[in-house]
Amino acid sequence: MTEGSTIADLGRLAASGRVPPPEVMARRARRWGWWFFVEAWLLGAKAWAVSILLYMVVTPLLYLTALGLGLGTLVDRGAGSVDGVPYLVFVGPALLVSTVVMSVGGELTYPVMAGFKWQRLYYGPHATPATPEQIAVGQLLGVMIRFVVQAGIFWLLLVLFDAAPSGWSWLSVPVAVLTAAAFGAPLQAFAASLEDEGYQFAFVQRFIIMPMFLFAGTFFPLSVMPVTLQWIGWVSPVWHGTQLARQATYGAAEPLWLTAVHVVVLAAMALGGILVGRRIYARRLGS
Amino acid sequence: MPVIVARDLTKVYGDNRAVDGIDFEIARGESFGLLGPNGAGKSTTMRMIGGTLQRTGGSMLVAGLDPAERGPEVRAHLGVVPQQDNLDEELSVRDNLIMYGRYFGLPYSYLRAKADELLEFAQLTDRGKAKVGSLSGGMKRRLTIARSLVNEPKVLLLDEPTTGLDPQARHVLWDRLFRLKEVGVTLVVTTHFMDEAEQLCDRLVVIDRGRIMAEGTPRQLIRQHSTREVLELRFGADRNAAVVAQVEDIGSRIEVLPDRVLIYTDDGEGALEAVTTRGLSPVTSLVRRSSLEDVFLRLTGRSLID
């Protein structure tokens, strides 16, 4: 209040009568607290919208040009086709899934550390009716909304590059987001459990994300690899997501039971990560 | 009926009894202080009030609700100003207020108007569009207090509200808080500054090592645990201890600190005269009224600020 303001003004500031009773506020927060975190996350992301969008367009263009058209020409000339389709069609959905998963490595590591430690951003909402569990879910969902856009743009470019012949190819977008959640939710839980400065994230980048990118059936069918290395694919969400995305974009043939395994593995990893993450958030914020 | 009641409140971390069985009641509209040094258990107590920290034992009721079981309901009643700012530096000043209000389920139509009022209260109207990162420490603190008012709480929890601010910024902040108290907001303040406790609190508990050492109004505490005046003498670091024997009988009590000697008496000038008639010449001397600092020293044998 400025100097001339009166006690009456301040009285209205402290109790205007426009605020619902506390039990109503608490009820709304119990139901929607996770979404309020997403709203704040989206507003924060707006500041970076232009650079993120640029990244989302340029990355697929680079990958599709270099690997699909460049390397693909060579592969097609030598092998004729891979999995019965041109190399660009084979590698396209895998790149879609892989690049989204690589972005997870940036979105659910350092920002989680900022929430608990560097900027203590989680402690703001923690003092409101919102709960730590809702904060954990909100953080994950905000990032997943970003990935819907990122995967959507990639899919459009696949279509433009003539690399997604199937009418169901749009299903690769939800597949990519599910894969991101399958890797992201456990990673978020791990990040939330770290007390120090997060040097482990570089380790995750080099020894988990990169091998998944290179050895999980992205650039060549997993069956080409020696059996002793194929397990990298089996345990990797990227392989399960990539195989599903290939079915969507060009109708890659796989037995039904294997398709079911892909979905179950991805859903279980995402769900398990969320459940563990919620507990870690609750324990850490409440201690 | 009191708005906050704590009984035998306890928090144990391993072997450390951070809060060791404390009792207090806070009445509606009262300004209540927890005064004690760093690590006394003040912040721990504050967090148990809001239910963001689970207590180990005892009971706690806020507006008749147990924060351990009804956390969201309790926190809907409260405004919280944490010890460390946790504003969202990526958002603008105004958006920080609006997004915080969303966590209370408040609609944008209300929040947009409320944010402008709160910016005015915090004297930040012209900074509304600025990023939080560009604000000074005092401005961030005022914004944090404005943010805590977005749900129009009846009770405001302020954890070390002015720590780290310069004297002028502290006075601006005290003025804002005093006005809130005048319109009936209950203030619960932790501080390790005795002047802050004297300025803001109707009633306070002195807390040390997780226990309550004394309780009362600032005046009562000073009257009960100290004399009216204090004579502060400095003889130089190496001589302070040596002269104690010569001045011990002046005044009702004596405290020897590393840098000065304190003589507790109801007549400070008279005590100073007695010191000089004994041929002692302190480097500096000061007669002042007793403060809560003296109360704390008396009760614990230590200073508030290490």
Coordinates of C-alpha atoms in Angstrom, one line a residue:
Chain A
M1 CA 0.0 0.0 0.0
T2 CA 1.3 3.5 -0.7
E3 CA 1.5 6.1 2.0
G4 CA -2.0 7.5 1.5
S5 CA -3.7 4.1 1.7
T6 CA -5.9 3.3 4.6
I7 CA -6.4 0.4 7.0
A8 CA -9.7 -0.3 5.2
D9 CA -7.7 -1.0 1.9
L10 CA -5.4 -3.3 3.8
G11 CA -8.4 -5.0 5.5
R12 CA -9.8 -5.8 2.0
L13 CA -6.4 -7.1 1.0
A14 CA -6.3 -9.4 3.9
A15 CA -9.9 -10.5 3.7
S16 CA -11.8 -9.4 0.6
G17 CA -14.5 -12.0 0.9
R18 CA -13.7 -13.1 -2.7
V19 CA -11.7 -16.2 -1.5
P20 CA -13.6 -19.4 -0.9
P21 CA -13.4 -21.1 2.5
P22 CA -10.2 -23.1 3.2
E23 CA -11.9 -26.4 2.9
V24 CA -13.0 -25.5 -0.7
M25 CA -9.5 -24.5 -1.6
A26 CA -8.1 -27.7 -0.2
R27 CA -10.7 -29.8 -2.1
R28 CA -9.7 -28.1 -5.4
A29 CA -6.1 -28.6 -4.7
R30 CA -6.5 -32.3 -3.8
R31 CA -8.1 -32.8 -7.1
W32 CA -6.1 -30.5 -9.4
G33 CA -2.8 -29.8 -7.6
W34 CA -0.9 -31.8 -10.2
W35 CA -2.4 -29.7 -13.0
F36 CA -1.5 -26.4 -11.3
F37 CA 2.1 -27.5 -11.3
V38 CA 1.8 -28.3 -15.1
E39 CA 0.4 -24.8 -15.6
A40 CA 3.3 -23.2 -13.9
W41 CA 5.7 -25.4 -15.8
L42 CA 4.1 -24.5 -19.1
L43 CA 4.3 -20.8 -18.3
G44 CA 8.0 -21.1 -17.4
A45 CA 8.6 -23.0 -20.7
K46 CA 7.0 -20.2 -22.6
A47 CA 10.2 -18.2 -22.1
W48 CA 12.1 -20.8 -24.0
A49 CA 9.3 -21.6 -26.5
V50 CA 11.1 -20.2 -29.6
S51 CA 14.4 -22.0 -29.0
I52 CA 12.7 -25.2 -28.0
L53 CA 10.5 -25.1 -31.2
L54 CA 13.5 -24.4 -33.3
Y55 CA 15.3 -27.4 -31.8
M56 CA 12.2 -29.6 -32.3
V57 CA 12.2 -28.7 -36.1
V58 CA 15.9 -28.7 -36.8
T59 CA 16.9 -31.9 -35.0
P60 CA 14.6 -34.2 -37.1
L61 CA 15.7 -32.4 -40.3
L62 CA 19.3 -33.0 -39.5
Y63 CA 18.8 -36.7 -38.6
L64 CA 16.5 -37.5 -41.5
T65 CA 18.7 -35.8 -44.0
A66 CA 22.0 -37.3 -42.8
L67 CA 20.9 -40.8 -41.8
G68 CA 17.8 -41.2 -43.9
L69 CA 18.8 -39.6 -47.2
G70 CA 22.6 -39.7 -46.9
L71 CA 23.4 -43.0 -45.2
G72 CA 20.1 -44.4 -46.5
T73 CA 21.1 -44.1 -50.2
L74 CA 24.2 -46.1 -49.5
V75 CA 22.3 -48.8 -47.5
D76 CA 19.6 -49.1 -50.1
R77 CA 22.2 -49.4 -52.9
G78 CA 24.0 -52.2 -51.0
A79 CA 21.2 -54.1 -49.2
G80 CA 18.2 -53.1 -51.4
S81 CA 16.1 -52.6 -48.3
V82 CA 16.0 -53.2 -44.5
D83 CA 13.0 -55.1 -43.0
G84 CA 11.4 -54.9 -46.5
V85 CA 11.3 -51.0 -46.6
P86 CA 13.7 -48.3 -47.7
Y87 CA 16.3 -47.4 -45.0
L88 CA 14.7 -44.0 -44.4
V89 CA 11.4 -45.6 -43.6
F90 CA 13.1 -48.1 -41.3
V91 CA 15.2 -45.6 -39.4
G92 CA 12.7 -42.8 -39.3
P93 CA 10.4 -44.0 -36.5
A94 CA 13.4 -45.1 -34.5
L95 CA 14.9 -41.6 -34.7
L96 CA 11.6 -40.2 -33.6
V97 CA 11.5 -42.3 -30.5
S98 CA 15.3 -42.0 -29.8
T99 CA 15.5 -38.2 -30.1
V100 CA 12.5 -37.8 -27.7
V101 CA 14.2 -40.1 -25.2
M102 CA 17.4 -38.2 -25.5
S103 CA 15.5 -35.0 -24.6
V104 CA 14.3 -36.8 -21.4
G105 CA 17.9 -36.7 -20.3
G106 CA 17.8 -33.0 -20.1
E107 CA 14.3 -32.4 -18.8
L108 CA 14.1 -34.9 -15.9
T109 CA 17.6 -34.5 -14.4
Y110 CA 18.9 -31.0 -13.7
P111 CA 15.4 -29.4 -13.4
V112 CA 14.6 -32.0 -10.7
M113 CA 17.8 -31.0 -8.9
A114 CA 16.8 -27.3 -9.2
G115 CA 13.4 -28.2 -7.7
F116 CA 14.9 -29.8 -4.6
K117 CA 18.2 -28.0 -4.2
W118 CA 19.4 -25.2 -6.5
Q119 CA 16.3 -23.0 -6.7
R120 CA 14.2 -25.0 -4.3
L121 CA 11.3 -24.5 -6.7
Y122 CA 9.3 -27.5 -5.2
Y123 CA 9.3 -25.9 -1.8
G124 CA 7.0 -23.1 -3.0
P125 CA 4.0 -25.3 -3.9
H126 CA 4.9 -27.6 -1.0
A127 CA 3.8 -24.9 1.4
T128 CA 0.4 -24.7 -0.4
P129 CA -2.4 -27.3 -0.3
A130 CA -0.7 -29.2 -3.2
T131 CA 1.1 -32.4 -2.1
P132 CA 4.6 -33.7 -2.9
E133 CA 3.0 -36.5 -4.9
Q134 CA 1.2 -34.0 -7.1
I135 CA 4.4 -32.0 -7.6
A136 CA 6.1 -35.2 -8.8
V137 CA 3.3 -36.1 -11.2
G138 CA 3.0 -32.5 -12.4
Q139 CA 6.7 -32.3 -13.2
L140 CA 6.5 -35.4 -15.3
L141 CA 3.3 -34.4 -17.1
G142 CA 4.6 -31.0 -18.0
V143 CA 7.6 -32.6 -19.7
M144 CA 5.3 -35.1 -21.5
I145 CA 3.3 -32.3 -23.0
R146 CA 6.5 -30.9 -24.5
F147 CA 7.1 -34.4 -25.9
V148 CA 3.7 -34.6 -27.5
V149 CA 4.6 -31.4 -29.5
Q150 CA 8.2 -32.7 -30.2
A151 CA 7.0 -36.1 -31.4
G152 CA 4.2 -34.5 -33.4
I153 CA 6.6 -32.2 -35.3
F154 CA 8.9 -35.2 -36.0
W155 CA 6.0 -37.2 -37.2
L156 CA 4.9 -34.4 -39.6
L157 CA 8.4 -34.3 -41.0
L158 CA 8.4 -38.1 -41.5
V159 CA 5.2 -37.7 -43.5
L160 CA 6.8 -34.9 -45.5
F161 CA 9.9 -37.0 -46.2
D162 CA 7.6 -39.8 -47.4
A163 CA 9.0 -42.0 -44.6
A164 CA 5.7 -42.9 -42.9
P165 CA 3.6 -44.8 -45.5
S166 CA 1.0 -46.3 -43.1
G167 CA -2.3 -44.6 -42.3
W168 CA -1.7 -45.4 -38.7
S169 CA 1.6 -43.6 -38.6
W170 CA 0.3 -40.9 -36.2
L171 CA 0.3 -43.6 -33.5
S172 CA 4.1 -43.2 -33.4
V173 CA 3.5 -40.0 -31.4
P174 CA 1.8 -41.5 -28.4
V175 CA 4.3 -44.4 -28.6
A176 CA 7.2 -42.0 -28.4
V177 CA 5.6 -40.2 -25.4
L178 CA 5.0 -43.5 -23.7
T179 CA 8.6 -44.4 -24.3
A180 CA 9.7 -41.1 -22.9
A181 CA 7.6 -41.7 -19.8
A182 CA 9.0 -45.3 -19.4
F183 CA 12.5 -43.9 -19.3
G184 CA 11.7 -40.5 -17.8
A185 CA 9.7 -41.5 -14.7
P186 CA 12.4 -43.8 -13.3
L187 CA 15.1 -41.2 -14.2
Q188 CA 13.1 -38.5 -12.4
A189 CA 12.8 -40.8 -9.3
F190 CA 16.6 -41.4 -9.5
A191 CA 17.3 -37.6 -9.9
A192 CA 15.0 -36.9 -6.9
S193 CA 17.0 -39.3 -4.7
L194 CA 20.4 -37.6 -5.3
E195 CA 21.6 -35.3 -2.6
D196 CA 24.8 -34.0 -4.3
E197 CA 25.4 -31.9 -7.4
G198 CA 24.1 -34.4 -9.9
Y199 CA 27.4 -35.4 -11.6
Q200 CA 25.7 -38.7 -12.1
F201 CA 23.6 -37.2 -14.9
A202 CA 26.7 -37.1 -17.2
F203 CA 27.1 -40.8 -16.5
V204 CA 23.4 -41.4 -17.4
Q205 CA 23.9 -39.5 -20.7
R206 CA 27.1 -41.4 -21.7
F207 CA 26.4 -44.9 -20.4
I208 CA 22.7 -45.3 -20.6
I209 CA 21.2 -42.9 -23.2
M210 CA 24.0 -43.2 -25.8
P211 CA 24.1 -47.1 -25.7
M212 CA 20.3 -47.2 -26.0
F213 CA 20.5 -44.9 -29.0
L214 CA 23.2 -47.0 -30.7
F215 CA 22.4 -50.5 -29.7
A216 CA 18.6 -50.7 -29.3
G217 CA 17.7 -51.5 -32.9
T218 CA 17.7 -47.9 -33.9
F219 CA 20.0 -48.1 -37.0
F220 CA 19.8 -51.8 -37.7
P221 CA 17.5 -54.6 -36.6
L222 CA 18.5 -55.9 -33.2
S223 CA 18.8 -59.4 -34.7
V224 CA 21.8 -58.3 -36.7
M225 CA 23.7 -57.9 -33.4
P226 CA 25.5 -60.8 -31.6
V227 CA 23.1 -62.5 -29.2
T228 CA 25.4 -61.5 -26.3
L229 CA 24.6 -57.9 -27.0
Q230 CA 21.0 -58.1 -27.8
W231 CA 20.0 -57.9 -24.2
I232 CA 20.8 -54.1 -24.4
G233 CA 17.8 -53.9 -26.6
W234 CA 15.5 -56.0 -24.6
V235 CA 16.0 -54.0 -21.4
S236 CA 15.9 -50.7 -23.2
P237 CA 12.6 -48.8 -23.5
V238 CA 14.0 -47.3 -26.7
W239 CA 13.9 -50.7 -28.4
H240 CA 10.3 -51.5 -27.2
G241 CA 9.2 -48.0 -28.3
T242 CA 11.0 -48.2 -31.6
Q243 CA 9.5 -51.6 -32.5
L244 CA 6.0 -50.3 -31.7
A245 CA 6.6 -47.1 -33.7
R246 CA 7.7 -49.2 -36.7
Q247 CA 4.5 -51.1 -36.7
A248 CA 2.6 -47.8 -36.7
T249 CA 4.6 -46.1 -39.5
Y250 CA 5.1 -48.9 -42.0
G251 CA 3.4 -51.9 -40.5
A252 CA 6.5 -53.8 -39.5
A253 CA 5.6 -57.5 -38.9
E254 CA 5.9 -58.8 -35.4
P255 CA 4.0 -61.5 -33.5
L256 CA 1.1 -60.1 -31.4
W257 CA 2.6 -61.4 -28.2
L258 CA 5.7 -59.4 -28.7
T259 CA 3.7 -56.2 -29.4
A260 CA 1.9 -56.9 -26.1
V261 CA 5.3 -57.3 -24.4
H262 CA 6.4 -53.9 -25.7
V263 CA 3.3 -52.1 -24.4
V264 CA 3.4 -53.9 -21.0
V265 CA 7.1 -53.2 -20.5
L266 CA 6.8 -49.5 -21.3
A267 CA 3.6 -49.0 -19.2
A268 CA 5.2 -50.9 -16.3
M269 CA 8.4 -48.8 -16.4
A270 CA 6.4 -45.6 -16.5
L271 CA 4.0 -46.6 -13.8
G272 CA 6.7 -48.0 -11.6
G273 CA 8.8 -44.9 -12.0
I274 CA 5.8 -42.7 -11.1
L275 CA 5.0 -44.7 -8.0
V276 CA 8.6 -44.7 -6.7
G277 CA 9.1 -41.1 -7.7
R278 CA 6.0 -40.0 -5.8
R279 CA 7.3 -41.7 -2.6
I280 CA 10.8 -40.2 -3.0
Y281 CA 9.3 -36.7 -3.5
A282 CA 7.1 -37.1 -0.4
R283 CA 10.0 -38.4 1.7
R284 CA 12.4 -35.7 0.6
L285 CA 10.1 -32.7 0.8
G286 CA 8.7 -33.9 4.1
S287 CA 12.1 -34.3 5.8
Chain B
M1 CA -10.3 -20.6 21.0
P2 CA -6.6 -20.5 20.1
V3 CA -5.9 -20.9 16.4
I4 CA -2.8 -23.0 17.0
V5 CA -2.2 -25.5 19.9
A6 CA 0.9 -27.5 20.3
R7 CA 1.3 -30.1 23.1
D8 CA 4.5 -31.9 23.9
L9 CA 5.6 -31.3 20.3
T10 CA 8.7 -33.4 19.4
K11 CA 10.9 -33.9 16.4
V12 CA 13.8 -36.4 16.5
Y13 CA 16.4 -36.8 13.8
G14 CA 18.5 -39.9 14.8
D15 CA 20.0 -38.9 18.1
N16 CA 19.2 -35.2 17.7
R17 CA 16.1 -34.0 19.5
A18 CA 15.5 -30.9 17.3
V19 CA 12.3 -30.1 19.0
D20 CA 12.1 -31.6 22.5
G21 CA 8.6 -31.6 23.8
I22 CA 7.4 -28.0 23.6
D23 CA 3.9 -26.6 24.4
F24 CA 2.4 -23.4 23.1
E25 CA -0.9 -21.8 22.2
I26 CA -1.4 -19.0 19.8
A27 CA -4.6 -16.9 19.9
R28 CA -6.4 -15.4 16.9
G29 CA -5.0 -12.0 15.9
E30 CA -2.0 -12.4 18.1
S31 CA 1.6 -11.8 17.0
F32 CA 3.6 -14.7 18.4
G33 CA 7.4 -15.1 18.3
L34 CA 9.8 -18.0 18.6
L35 CA 13.1 -16.4 19.6
G36 CA 16.3 -18.4 19.6
P37 CA 19.6 -18.9 17.9
N38 CA 20.2 -20.8 14.7
G39 CA 19.5 -24.5 15.2
A40 CA 17.3 -24.0 18.2
G41 CA 14.4 -25.8 16.5
K42 CA 12.4 -22.8 15.3
S43 CA 12.1 -23.7 11.6
T44 CA 11.4 -27.3 12.5
T45 CA 8.5 -26.2 14.6
M46 CA 7.2 -23.9 11.9
R47 CA 7.2 -26.7 9.3
M48 CA 5.3 -29.0 11.7
I49 CA 2.6 -26.3 12.0
G50 CA 2.0 -26.5 8.2
G51 CA 2.3 -30.3 8.1
T52 CA 5.2 -30.1 5.6
L53 CA 7.3 -32.0 8.2
Q54 CA 5.9 -34.9 10.1
R55 CA 6.3 -34.7 13.9
T56 CA 7.8 -37.5 15.9
G57 CA 5.5 -37.1 18.9
G58 CA 3.0 -34.8 20.6
S59 CA 0.0 -33.2 19.1
M60 CA -0.7 -30.2 17.0
L61 CA -3.9 -28.5 16.0
V62 CA -4.3 -25.7 13.5
A63 CA -7.8 -24.2 13.2
G64 CA -8.9 -27.4 14.9
L65 CA -7.2 -29.7 12.4
D66 CA -4.2 -32.0 12.7
P67 CA -1.7 -30.9 10.0
A68 CA -0.2 -34.4 9.8
E69 CA -3.6 -35.8 8.6
R70 CA -5.3 -32.8 7.0
G71 CA -2.2 -31.1 5.4
P72 CA -4.0 -29.5 2.4
E73 CA -6.8 -28.2 4.6
V74 CA -4.4 -26.8 7.2
R75 CA -2.2 -25.2 4.5
A76 CA -5.3 -23.6 2.9
H77 CA -5.6 -21.6 6.1
L78 CA -2.0 -20.5 6.2
G79 CA 0.3 -18.1 4.4
V80 CA 3.9 -19.3 4.6
V81 CA 7.1 -17.2 4.3
P82 CA 10.0 -19.6 4.2
Q83 CA 13.5 -18.8 5.5
Q84 CA 15.0 -19.3 2.1
D85 CA 13.2 -17.6 -0.9
N86 CA 11.9 -20.2 -3.4
L87 CA 10.4 -17.9 -6.0
D88 CA 10.3 -19.1 -9.6
E89 CA 13.1 -17.0 -11.1
E90 CA 12.0 -17.9 -14.7
L91 CA 8.6 -16.3 -14.2
S92 CA 7.8 -12.6 -13.9
V93 CA 7.1 -11.0 -10.5
R94 CA 3.4 -10.9 -11.3
D95 CA 3.2 -14.4 -12.6
N96 CA 4.8 -15.7 -9.4
L97 CA 1.9 -14.4 -7.5
I98 CA -0.7 -15.7 -10.0
M99 CA 0.8 -19.2 -10.3
Y100 CA 1.2 -19.6 -6.5
G101 CA -2.5 -18.7 -6.1
R102 CA -3.4 -21.4 -8.6
Y103 CA -2.2 -24.0 -6.1
F104 CA -5.1 -22.9 -3.8
G105 CA -7.5 -23.6 -6.7
L106 CA -8.2 -19.9 -7.1
P107 CA -9.4 -18.8 -10.6
Y108 CA -7.4 -16.5 -12.9
S109 CA -10.2 -13.9 -12.8
Y110 CA -9.6 -13.4 -9.0
L111 CA -5.8 -13.8 -9.2
R112 CA -5.2 -11.2 -11.9
A113 CA -6.8 -8.5 -9.8
K114 CA -5.4 -9.8 -6.6
A115 CA -1.8 -9.8 -8.0
D116 CA -2.1 -6.1 -8.7
E117 CA -3.2 -5.4 -5.2
L118 CA -0.4 -7.5 -3.7
L119 CA 2.2 -5.8 -5.9
E120 CA 1.0 -2.5 -4.6
F121 CA 1.2 -3.8 -1.0
A122 CA 4.8 -5.0 -1.7
Q123 CA 5.7 -1.7 -3.4
L124 CA 6.6 -3.6 -6.6
T125 CA 3.9 -2.3 -8.9
D126 CA 6.5 -1.0 -11.4
R127 CA 8.4 -4.3 -11.3
G128 CA 5.4 -6.5 -12.1
K129 CA 6.7 -7.6 -15.6
A130 CA 10.3 -7.9 -14.5
K131 CA 11.9 -11.4 -14.0
V132 CA 12.3 -12.3 -10.3
G133 CA 16.1 -12.8 -10.9
S134 CA 16.5 -9.0 -11.4
L135 CA 15.1 -8.1 -7.9
S136 CA 17.1 -7.1 -4.9
G137 CA 17.1 -9.3 -1.8
G138 CA 14.6 -6.9 0.0
M139 CA 12.3 -6.9 -3.0
K140 CA 12.3 -10.7 -3.2
R141 CA 11.5 -10.9 0.4
R142 CA 8.6 -8.5 0.0
L143 CA 7.4 -10.5 -3.0
T144 CA 7.5 -13.7 -0.9
I145 CA 5.4 -12.0 1.7
A146 CA 2.9 -10.7 -0.9
R147 CA 2.8 -14.3 -2.3
S148 CA 1.9 -15.7 1.1
L149 CA -1.1 -13.4 1.2
V150 CA -2.7 -14.6 -2.1
N151 CA -5.1 -16.9 -0.4
E152 CA -6.0 -14.3 2.2
P153 CA -4.8 -16.4 5.1
K154 CA -5.9 -15.7 8.7
V155 CA -2.5 -17.0 9.9
L156 CA 0.9 -16.0 8.5
L157 CA 4.0 -18.1 9.3
L158 CA 7.2 -16.0 8.9
D159 CA 10.4 -17.9 9.2
E160 CA 13.3 -15.5 9.8
P161 CA 11.5 -12.8 7.7
T162 CA 14.3 -10.2 7.6
T163 CA 17.5 -12.3 7.8
G164 CA 20.1 -11.1 5.3
L165 CA 18.4 -7.7 4.7
D166 CA 19.9 -4.3 5.3
P167 CA 18.5 -2.2 8.1
Q168 CA 16.3 0.0 5.8
A169 CA 14.8 -3.0 4.0
R170 CA 14.1 -4.6 7.4
H171 CA 12.1 -1.5 8.5
V172 CA 10.1 -1.4 5.4
L173 CA 9.2 -5.1 5.9
W174 CA 8.4 -4.7 9.6
D175 CA 6.0 -1.9 8.6
R176 CA 4.2 -4.1 6.1
L177 CA 3.9 -6.9 8.7
F178 CA 2.8 -4.5 11.4
R179 CA -0.1 -3.3 9.2
L180 CA -1.2 -6.9 8.6
K181 CA -1.3 -7.5 12.3
E182 CA -3.4 -4.3 12.6
V183 CA -6.1 -5.8 10.4
G184 CA -6.3 -9.0 12.3
V185 CA -3.9 -11.4 10.7
T186 CA -2.3 -13.7 13.2
L187 CA 1.5 -13.6 12.8
V188 CA 3.8 -16.4 13.9
V189 CA 7.4 -15.2 13.6
T190 CA 10.7 -17.0 14.1
T191 CA 13.8 -14.9 14.6
H192 CA 17.2 -14.8 16.1
F193 CA 17.1 -11.0 16.2
M194 CA 15.9 -9.6 19.5
D195 CA 15.0 -6.2 17.9
E196 CA 12.8 -8.0 15.4
A197 CA 11.1 -9.9 18.3
E198 CA 10.6 -6.7 20.2
Q199 CA 9.2 -4.9 17.2
L200 CA 6.8 -7.5 16.0
C201 CA 5.8 -9.8 18.8
D202 CA 3.0 -9.4 21.4
R203 CA 4.2 -12.5 23.1
L204 CA 7.1 -14.9 22.6
V205 CA 8.8 -18.0 23.7
V206 CA 12.6 -18.1 24.1
I207 CA 13.7 -21.4 22.6
D208 CA 17.1 -23.1 22.8
R209 CA 18.1 -26.7 21.9
G210 CA 14.6 -27.6 21.1
R211 CA 13.2 -26.5 24.5
I212 CA 11.2 -23.5 25.6
M213 CA 13.3 -21.6 28.2
A214 CA 10.8 -18.8 29.0
E215 CA 7.5 -17.3 27.7
G216 CA 5.8 -13.9 28.0
T217 CA 5.6 -10.5 26.5
P218 CA 8.9 -8.8 25.7
R219 CA 8.5 -6.5 28.7
Q220 CA 7.6 -9.3 31.1
L221 CA 10.6 -11.4 30.0
I222 CA 13.0 -8.5 30.5
R223 CA 11.5 -7.6 33.9
Q224 CA 11.6 -11.3 35.1
H225 CA 15.0 -12.3 33.8
S226 CA 17.0 -9.1 33.7
T227 CA 17.6 -5.8 35.4
R228 CA 16.3 -2.4 34.2
E229 CA 19.6 -1.3 32.8
V230 CA 22.9 -2.7 31.7
L231 CA 26.3 -1.2 31.9
E232 CA 28.6 -2.4 29.1
L233 CA 32.3 -2.0 29.7
R234 CA 35.2 -2.7 27.3
F235 CA 38.7 -2.9 28.8
G236 CA 40.4 -4.5 25.8
A237 CA 40.2 -8.2 25.1
D238 CA 43.1 -9.3 27.3
R239 CA 42.0 -7.2 30.4
N240 CA 38.3 -7.9 30.5
A241 CA 38.6 -11.1 32.5
A242 CA 41.3 -9.6 34.8
V243 CA 39.1 -6.7 36.1
V244 CA 36.1 -8.9 36.8
A245 CA 37.2 -9.4 40.4
Q246 CA 37.3 -5.7 41.0
V247 CA 33.7 -4.9 39.7
E248 CA 31.9 -8.1 40.7
D249 CA 30.0 -6.6 43.6
I250 CA 28.7 -3.6 41.6
G251 CA 25.2 -4.4 40.2
S252 CA 23.2 -7.5 40.8
R253 CA 24.9 -9.8 38.2
I254 CA 27.8 -9.8 35.9
E255 CA 28.4 -11.4 32.5
V256 CA 31.9 -11.6 30.9
L257 CA 31.8 -11.9 27.1
P258 CA 35.0 -12.2 25.0
D259 CA 34.8 -8.6 24.0
R260 CA 33.1 -6.9 26.9
V261 CA 31.8 -7.1 30.5
L262 CA 28.1 -6.6 31.2
I263 CA 27.0 -5.3 34.6
Y264 CA 23.3 -5.8 35.3
T265 CA 21.9 -3.1 37.6
D266 CA 18.8 -0.9 37.9
D267 CA 21.1 2.2 37.9
G268 CA 23.6 2.1 35.1
E269 CA 25.0 5.6 35.6
G270 CA 25.5 4.9 39.3
A271 CA 27.4 1.7 38.5
L272 CA 29.6 3.5 36.0
E273 CA 30.5 6.0 38.7
A274 CA 31.3 3.2 41.1
V275 CA 33.6 1.7 38.4
T276 CA 35.5 4.9 37.9
T277 CA 35.9 5.7 41.6
R278 CA 37.7 2.4 41.9
G279 CA 40.3 3.8 39.6
L280 CA 39.3 1.6 36.6
S281 CA 39.2 3.3 33.2
P282 CA 37.4 1.2 30.6
V283 CA 38.2 1.9 26.9
T284 CA 34.5 2.4 26.2
S285 CA 31.4 2.4 28.4
L286 CA 27.7 2.3 27.6
V287 CA 24.6 2.4 29.7
R288 CA 21.5 1.0 28.0
R289 CA 18.2 -0.6 28.8
S290 CA 18.0 -4.4 29.1
S291 CA 16.9 -6.2 26.0
L292 CA 15.8 -9.7 25.0
E293 CA 19.4 -10.4 24.2
D294 CA 20.1 -10.1 27.9
V295 CA 17.2 -12.4 28.7
F296 CA 18.6 -15.0 26.4
L297 CA 22.1 -14.6 27.8
R298 CA 20.7 -15.1 31.3
L299 CA 18.7 -18.1 30.4
T300 CA 21.2 -20.0 28.3
G301 CA 24.6 -18.5 29.1
R302 CA 25.1 -17.8 25.4
S303 CA 24.5 -15.1 22.9
L304 CA 21.7 -15.2 20.3
I305 CA 24.1 -14.7 17.4
D306 CA 27.2 -16.7 17.4

